[in-house]
Short mmCIF file of C-alpha atoms in Angstrom, two decimals:
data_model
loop_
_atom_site.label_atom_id
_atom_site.label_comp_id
_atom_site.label_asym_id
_atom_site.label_seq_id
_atom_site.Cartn_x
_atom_site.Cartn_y
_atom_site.Cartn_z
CA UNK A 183 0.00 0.00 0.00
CA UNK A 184 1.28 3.07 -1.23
CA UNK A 185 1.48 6.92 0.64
CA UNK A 186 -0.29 9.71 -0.70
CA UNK A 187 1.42 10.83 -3.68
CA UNK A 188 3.90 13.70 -3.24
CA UNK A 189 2.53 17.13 -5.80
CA UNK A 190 5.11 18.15 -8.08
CA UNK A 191 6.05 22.09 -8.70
CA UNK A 192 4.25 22.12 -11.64
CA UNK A 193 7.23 24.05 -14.21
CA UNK A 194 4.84 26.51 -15.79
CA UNK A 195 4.25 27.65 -12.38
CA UNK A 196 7.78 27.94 -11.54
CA UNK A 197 8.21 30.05 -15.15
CA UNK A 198 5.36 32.13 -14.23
CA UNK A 199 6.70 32.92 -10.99
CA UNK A 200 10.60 33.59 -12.11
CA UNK A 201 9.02 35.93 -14.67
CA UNK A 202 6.53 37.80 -11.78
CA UNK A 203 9.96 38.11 -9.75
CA UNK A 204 11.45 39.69 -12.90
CA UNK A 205 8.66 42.11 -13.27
CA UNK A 206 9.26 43.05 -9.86
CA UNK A 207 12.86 43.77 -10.25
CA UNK A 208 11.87 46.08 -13.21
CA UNK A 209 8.56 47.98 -11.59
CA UNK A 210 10.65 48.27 -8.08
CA UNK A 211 12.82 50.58 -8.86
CA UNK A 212 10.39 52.88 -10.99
CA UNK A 213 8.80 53.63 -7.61
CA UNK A 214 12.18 54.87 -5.94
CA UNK A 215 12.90 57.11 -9.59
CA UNK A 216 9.30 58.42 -9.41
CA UNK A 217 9.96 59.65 -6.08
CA UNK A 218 13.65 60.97 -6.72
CA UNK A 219 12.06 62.59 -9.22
CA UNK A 220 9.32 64.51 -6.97
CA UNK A 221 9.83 67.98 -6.27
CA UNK A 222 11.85 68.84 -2.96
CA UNK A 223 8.77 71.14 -1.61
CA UNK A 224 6.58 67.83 -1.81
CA UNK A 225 7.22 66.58 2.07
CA UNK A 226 8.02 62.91 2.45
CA UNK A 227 5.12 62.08 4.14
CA UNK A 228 2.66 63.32 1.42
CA UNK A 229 4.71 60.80 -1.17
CA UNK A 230 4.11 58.76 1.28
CA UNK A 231 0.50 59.21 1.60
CA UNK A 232 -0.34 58.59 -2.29
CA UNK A 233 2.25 55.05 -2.36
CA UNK A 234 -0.78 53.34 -0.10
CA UNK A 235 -3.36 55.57 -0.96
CA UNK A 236 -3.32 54.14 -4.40
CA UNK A 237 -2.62 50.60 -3.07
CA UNK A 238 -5.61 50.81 -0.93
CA UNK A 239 -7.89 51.89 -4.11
CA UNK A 240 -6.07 49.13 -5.86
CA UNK A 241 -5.71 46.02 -3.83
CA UNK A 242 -9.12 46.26 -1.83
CA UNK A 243 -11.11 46.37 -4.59
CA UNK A 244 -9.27 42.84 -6.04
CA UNK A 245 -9.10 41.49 -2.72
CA UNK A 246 -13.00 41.65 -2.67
CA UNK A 247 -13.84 40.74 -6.06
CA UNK A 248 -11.79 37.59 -5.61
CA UNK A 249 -13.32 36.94 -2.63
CA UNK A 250 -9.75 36.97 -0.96
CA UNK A 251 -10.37 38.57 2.11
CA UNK A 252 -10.84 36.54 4.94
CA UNK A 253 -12.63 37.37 8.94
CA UNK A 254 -10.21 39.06 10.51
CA UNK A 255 -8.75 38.34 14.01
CA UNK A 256 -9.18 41.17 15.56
CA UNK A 257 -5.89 40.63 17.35
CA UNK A 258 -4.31 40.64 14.00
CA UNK A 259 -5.40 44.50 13.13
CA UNK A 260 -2.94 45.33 15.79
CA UNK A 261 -0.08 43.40 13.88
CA UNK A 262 -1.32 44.61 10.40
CA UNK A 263 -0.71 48.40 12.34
CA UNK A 264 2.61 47.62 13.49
CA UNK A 265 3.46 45.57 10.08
CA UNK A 266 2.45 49.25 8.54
CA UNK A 267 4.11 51.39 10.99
CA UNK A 268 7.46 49.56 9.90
CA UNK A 269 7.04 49.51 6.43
CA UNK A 270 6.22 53.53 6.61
CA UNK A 271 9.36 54.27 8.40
CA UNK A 272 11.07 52.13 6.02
CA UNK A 273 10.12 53.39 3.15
CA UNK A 274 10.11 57.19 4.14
CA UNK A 275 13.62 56.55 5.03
CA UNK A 276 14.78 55.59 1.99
CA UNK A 277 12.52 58.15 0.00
CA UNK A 278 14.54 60.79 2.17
CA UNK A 279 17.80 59.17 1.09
CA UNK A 280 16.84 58.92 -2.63
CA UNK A 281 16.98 62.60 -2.61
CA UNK A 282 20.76 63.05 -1.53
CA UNK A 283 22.44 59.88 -2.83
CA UNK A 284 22.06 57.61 -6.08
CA UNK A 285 19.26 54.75 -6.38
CA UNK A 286 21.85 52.34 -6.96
CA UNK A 287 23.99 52.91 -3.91
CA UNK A 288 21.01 52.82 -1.41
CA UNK A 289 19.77 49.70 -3.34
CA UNK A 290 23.17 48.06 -2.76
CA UNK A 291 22.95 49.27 1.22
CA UNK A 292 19.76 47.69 1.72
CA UNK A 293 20.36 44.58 0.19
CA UNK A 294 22.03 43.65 3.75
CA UNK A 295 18.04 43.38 4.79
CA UNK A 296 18.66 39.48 3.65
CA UNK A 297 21.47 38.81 6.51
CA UNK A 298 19.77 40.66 8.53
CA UNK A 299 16.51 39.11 8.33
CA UNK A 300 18.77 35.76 8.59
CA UNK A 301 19.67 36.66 11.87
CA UNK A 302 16.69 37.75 13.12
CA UNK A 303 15.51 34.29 12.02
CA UNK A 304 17.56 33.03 14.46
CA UNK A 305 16.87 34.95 17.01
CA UNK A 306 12.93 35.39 17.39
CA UNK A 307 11.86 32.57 15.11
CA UNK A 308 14.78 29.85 16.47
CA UNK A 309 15.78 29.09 12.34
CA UNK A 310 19.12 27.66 12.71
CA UNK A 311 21.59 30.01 11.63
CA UNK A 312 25.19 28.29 11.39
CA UNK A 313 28.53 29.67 11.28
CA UNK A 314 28.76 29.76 7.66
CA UNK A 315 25.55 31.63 7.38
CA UNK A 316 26.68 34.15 10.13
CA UNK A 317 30.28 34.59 7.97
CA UNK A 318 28.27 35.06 5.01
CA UNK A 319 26.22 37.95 6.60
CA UNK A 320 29.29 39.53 8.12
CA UNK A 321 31.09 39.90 4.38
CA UNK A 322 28.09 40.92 3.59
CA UNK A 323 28.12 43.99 5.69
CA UNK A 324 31.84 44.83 5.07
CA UNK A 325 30.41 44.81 1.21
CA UNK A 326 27.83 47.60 2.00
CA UNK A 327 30.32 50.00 4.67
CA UNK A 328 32.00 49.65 0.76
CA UNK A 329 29.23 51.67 -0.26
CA UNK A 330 28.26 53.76 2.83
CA UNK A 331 31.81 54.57 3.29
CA UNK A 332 32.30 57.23 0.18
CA UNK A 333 28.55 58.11 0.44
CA UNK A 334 29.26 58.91 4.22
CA UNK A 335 32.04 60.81 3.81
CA UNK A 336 30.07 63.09 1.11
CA UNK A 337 26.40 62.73 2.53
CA UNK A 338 27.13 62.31 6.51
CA UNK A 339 24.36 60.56 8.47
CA UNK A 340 22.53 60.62 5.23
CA UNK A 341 24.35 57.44 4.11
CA UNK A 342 22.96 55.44 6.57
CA UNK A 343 19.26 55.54 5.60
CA UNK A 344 19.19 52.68 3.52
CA UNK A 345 20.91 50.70 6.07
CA UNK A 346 17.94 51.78 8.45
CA UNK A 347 15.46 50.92 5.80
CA UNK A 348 17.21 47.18 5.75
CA UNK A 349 16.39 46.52 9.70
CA UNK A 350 13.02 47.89 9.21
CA UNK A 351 12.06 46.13 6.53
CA UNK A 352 13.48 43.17 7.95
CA UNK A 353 11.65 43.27 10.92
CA UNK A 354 8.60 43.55 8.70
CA UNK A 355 9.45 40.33 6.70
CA UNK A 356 9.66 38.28 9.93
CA UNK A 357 6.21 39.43 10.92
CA UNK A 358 4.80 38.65 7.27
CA UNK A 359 6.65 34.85 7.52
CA UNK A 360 3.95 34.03 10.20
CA UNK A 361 1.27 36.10 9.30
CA UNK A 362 1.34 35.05 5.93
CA UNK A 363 0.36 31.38 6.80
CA UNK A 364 -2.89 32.38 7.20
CA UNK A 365 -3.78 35.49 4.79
CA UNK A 366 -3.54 35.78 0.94
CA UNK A 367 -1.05 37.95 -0.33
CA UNK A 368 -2.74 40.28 -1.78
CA UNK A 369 -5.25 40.29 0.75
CA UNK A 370 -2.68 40.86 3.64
CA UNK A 371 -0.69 43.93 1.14
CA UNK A 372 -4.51 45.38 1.45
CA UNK A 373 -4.67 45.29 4.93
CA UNK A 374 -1.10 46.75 5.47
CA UNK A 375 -1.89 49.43 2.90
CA UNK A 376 -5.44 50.30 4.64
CA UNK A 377 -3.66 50.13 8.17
CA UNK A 378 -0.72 52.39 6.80
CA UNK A 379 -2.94 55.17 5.03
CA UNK A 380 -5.02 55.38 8.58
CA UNK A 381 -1.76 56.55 9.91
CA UNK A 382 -0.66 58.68 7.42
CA UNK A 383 -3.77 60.79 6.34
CA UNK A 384 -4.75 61.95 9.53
CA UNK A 385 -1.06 63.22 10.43
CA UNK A 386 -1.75 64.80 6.98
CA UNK A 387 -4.68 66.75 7.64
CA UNK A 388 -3.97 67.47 11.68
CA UNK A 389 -0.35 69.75 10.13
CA UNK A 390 -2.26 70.74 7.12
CA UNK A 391 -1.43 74.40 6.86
CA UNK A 392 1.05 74.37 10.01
CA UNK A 393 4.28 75.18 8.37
CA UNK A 394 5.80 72.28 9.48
CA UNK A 395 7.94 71.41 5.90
CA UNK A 396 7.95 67.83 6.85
CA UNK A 397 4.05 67.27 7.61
CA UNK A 398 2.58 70.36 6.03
CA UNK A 399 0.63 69.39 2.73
CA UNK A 400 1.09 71.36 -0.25
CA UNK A 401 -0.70 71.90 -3.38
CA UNK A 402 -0.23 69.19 -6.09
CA UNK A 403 0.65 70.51 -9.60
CA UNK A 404 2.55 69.94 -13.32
CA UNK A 405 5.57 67.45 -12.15
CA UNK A 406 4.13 66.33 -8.86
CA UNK A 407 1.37 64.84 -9.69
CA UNK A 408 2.42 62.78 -12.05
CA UNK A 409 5.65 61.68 -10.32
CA UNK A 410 3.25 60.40 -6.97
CA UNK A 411 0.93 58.95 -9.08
CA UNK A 412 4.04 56.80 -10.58
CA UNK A 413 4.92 56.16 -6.98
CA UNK A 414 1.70 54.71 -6.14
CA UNK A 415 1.29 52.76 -9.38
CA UNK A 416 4.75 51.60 -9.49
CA UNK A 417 4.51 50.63 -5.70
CA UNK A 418 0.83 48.51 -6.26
CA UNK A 419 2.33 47.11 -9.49
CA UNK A 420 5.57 45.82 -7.77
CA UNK A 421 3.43 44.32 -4.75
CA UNK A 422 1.37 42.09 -7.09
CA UNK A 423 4.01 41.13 -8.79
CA UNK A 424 5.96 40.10 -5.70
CA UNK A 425 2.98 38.67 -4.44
CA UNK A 426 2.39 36.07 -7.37
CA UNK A 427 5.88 35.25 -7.29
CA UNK A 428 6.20 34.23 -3.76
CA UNK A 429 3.07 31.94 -4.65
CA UNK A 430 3.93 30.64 -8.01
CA UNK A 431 7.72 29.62 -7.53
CA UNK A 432 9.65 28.60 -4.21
CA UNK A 433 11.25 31.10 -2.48
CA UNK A 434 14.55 29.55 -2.89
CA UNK A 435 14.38 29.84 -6.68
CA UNK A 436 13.36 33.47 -6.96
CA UNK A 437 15.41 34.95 -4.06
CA UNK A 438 18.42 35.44 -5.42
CA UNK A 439 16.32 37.38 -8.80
CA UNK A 440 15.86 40.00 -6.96
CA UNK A 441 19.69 41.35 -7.19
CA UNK A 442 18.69 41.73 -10.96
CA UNK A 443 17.08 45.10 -9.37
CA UNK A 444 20.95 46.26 -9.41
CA UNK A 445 20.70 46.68 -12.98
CA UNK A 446 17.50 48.31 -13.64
CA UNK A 447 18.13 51.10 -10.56
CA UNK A 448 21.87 51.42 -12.16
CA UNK A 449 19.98 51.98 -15.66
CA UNK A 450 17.78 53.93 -14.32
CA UNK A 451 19.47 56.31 -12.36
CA UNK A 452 22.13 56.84 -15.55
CA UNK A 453 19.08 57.81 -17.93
CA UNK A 454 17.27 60.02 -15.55
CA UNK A 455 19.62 61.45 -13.12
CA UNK A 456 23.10 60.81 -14.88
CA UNK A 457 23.77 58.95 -12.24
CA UNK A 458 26.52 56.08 -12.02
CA UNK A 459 28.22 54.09 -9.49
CA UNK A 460 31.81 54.76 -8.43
CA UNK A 461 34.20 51.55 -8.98
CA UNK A 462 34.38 51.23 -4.79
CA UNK A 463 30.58 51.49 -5.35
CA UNK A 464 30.77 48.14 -7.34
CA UNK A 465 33.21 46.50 -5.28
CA UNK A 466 30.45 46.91 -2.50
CA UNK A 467 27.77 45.65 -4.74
CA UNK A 468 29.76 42.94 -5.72
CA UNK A 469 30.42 41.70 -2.08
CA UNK A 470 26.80 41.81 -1.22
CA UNK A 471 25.51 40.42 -4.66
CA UNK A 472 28.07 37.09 -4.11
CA UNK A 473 27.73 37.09 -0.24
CA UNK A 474 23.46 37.32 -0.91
CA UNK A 475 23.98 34.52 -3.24
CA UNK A 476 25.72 32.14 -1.02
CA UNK A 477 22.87 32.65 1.47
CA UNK A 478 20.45 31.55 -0.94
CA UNK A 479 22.56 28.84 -2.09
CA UNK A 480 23.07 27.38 1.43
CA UNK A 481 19.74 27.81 2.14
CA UNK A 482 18.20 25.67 -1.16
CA UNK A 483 21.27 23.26 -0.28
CA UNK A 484 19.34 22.79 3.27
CA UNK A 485 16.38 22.32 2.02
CA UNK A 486 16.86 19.54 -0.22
CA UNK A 487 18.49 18.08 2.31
CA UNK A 488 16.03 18.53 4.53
CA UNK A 489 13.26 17.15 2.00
CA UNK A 490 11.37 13.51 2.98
CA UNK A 491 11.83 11.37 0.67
CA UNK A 492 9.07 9.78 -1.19
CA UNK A 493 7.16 7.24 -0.48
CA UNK A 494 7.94 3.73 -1.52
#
């Protein structure tokens, strides 16, 4: 008598999923050019405001079309709050840092988020993190102080945005690994976008017209409103696409993809902003590129190890 039969990654699936991840490694870094590109008067906060606003108008509506959206727990509305508390901070961090440094050099500083969410693994969700793993992480840091170290000495505290962003955003990836078990993607981006815009607009219209720079709205006109409506439409796209790839293809296969974002901010930032890395710049990115990959290739190497086999 056999065991119930074992269901095969079906490949089309995997293909669809490798080519999602692409599409996110394209769309990402619109979103940070869109908001380079915004106006200096524009406060942080207001670009802010129109990323989720957008999602929210977005992903709702599909998450309730599809039927997608599930009872809520209400103890989980205080962990979609926090979940969107980090990811503001997060991203208006790195907003702030897109308009005093090149997109690829803060790209290249906040790819350490992968060690660092590796080590946070370890340490509130008990993954086993070995010593290779730990080395891995640690070259991976010297790769970025590569890149912060230049940027630093030009910038000052300015340089170390990004690296801020990475812990963030890390800290928000280990609360989506269990929360994620449980809510659809797309369903769960709705709920972090809803959560996030109830933080934001009210701040919004409590220092409207308080001459506060950094909270005070402004009028919306010629350039910026088309470069935050590419902000919120590049951020939506970039979720969904994300999104679909996590669910279509193993993580272990599309992980290491998303260095291919590398290219597109370098091209990106060269056609817009005449922008291109330094050669210590790329020494960095190199570090944290190879270092990244290691990670990912330990951690598929584990995995098939760790695999049952099937039955008999």
């Amino acid at each position: 008598m056999t065991g119930p039969a074992i269901p095969a990654i079906r490949p089309d699936r995997t293909l669809a999923g490798i080519l999602c991840m692409v599409g996110f490694t394209v769309v990402a870094p619109m979103m940070d050019a869109f908001a380079k590109a915004t106006p200096s008067h524009v406060p942080i906060l207001q670009i802010l405001a129109a990323r989720f606003g957008l999602q929210v108008l977005v992903l709702v509506p599909v998450a309730i079309v599809f039927g997608l959206t599930a009872r809520a727990d209400p103890r989980d509305w205080g962990l979609h709050l926090l979940r969107a508390l980090l990811l503001l901070v997060a991203t208006g961090m790195f907003f702030e840092a897109l308009r005093h440094m090149p997109i690829a050099n803060a790209i290249a500083i906040f790819f350490v988020e992968p060690f660092i969410l590796t080590l946070l693994g370890g340490l509130l969700l008990g993954e086993e993190v070995g010593r290779r793993r730990i080395a891995a992480c640690a070259v991976g840091f010297a790769g970025a102080l590569l890149v912060i170290q230049p940027s630093f000495a030009d910038l000052g505290p300015v340089a170390l945005l990004p690296l801020g962003t990475a812990f963030c955003f890390a800290f928000y990836m280990v609360m989506t690994r269990s929360m994620a078990r449980r809510t659809h993607p797309i369903d769960l981006q709705a709920r972090t976008a809803v959560a996030a815009s109830a933080v934001v607009l009210p701040v919004l219209l409590l220092f409207e017209g308080s001459g506060v720079a950094a909270l005070d709205p402004v009028r919306l006109d010629g350039l910026a409103v088309w470069t935050l409506l590419g902000v919120g439409v590049a951020a939506t796209v970039s979720h969904l696409f994300i999104s679909f790839a996590l669910r279509l293809a193993p993580a272990a296969t599309i992980a290491p993809l998303q260095y291919l974002e590398i290219v597109a901010a370098t091209a990106l930032g060269y056609w817009i902003f005449g922008d291109f890395p330094g050669l210590l710049t790329w020494a960095g990115i190199a570090v944290i590129v190879g270092s990244g990959l290691y990670v990912f290739a330990r951690e598929r190497a584990l995995s098939l190890r760790r695999r049952p086999l099937p039955p008999v």
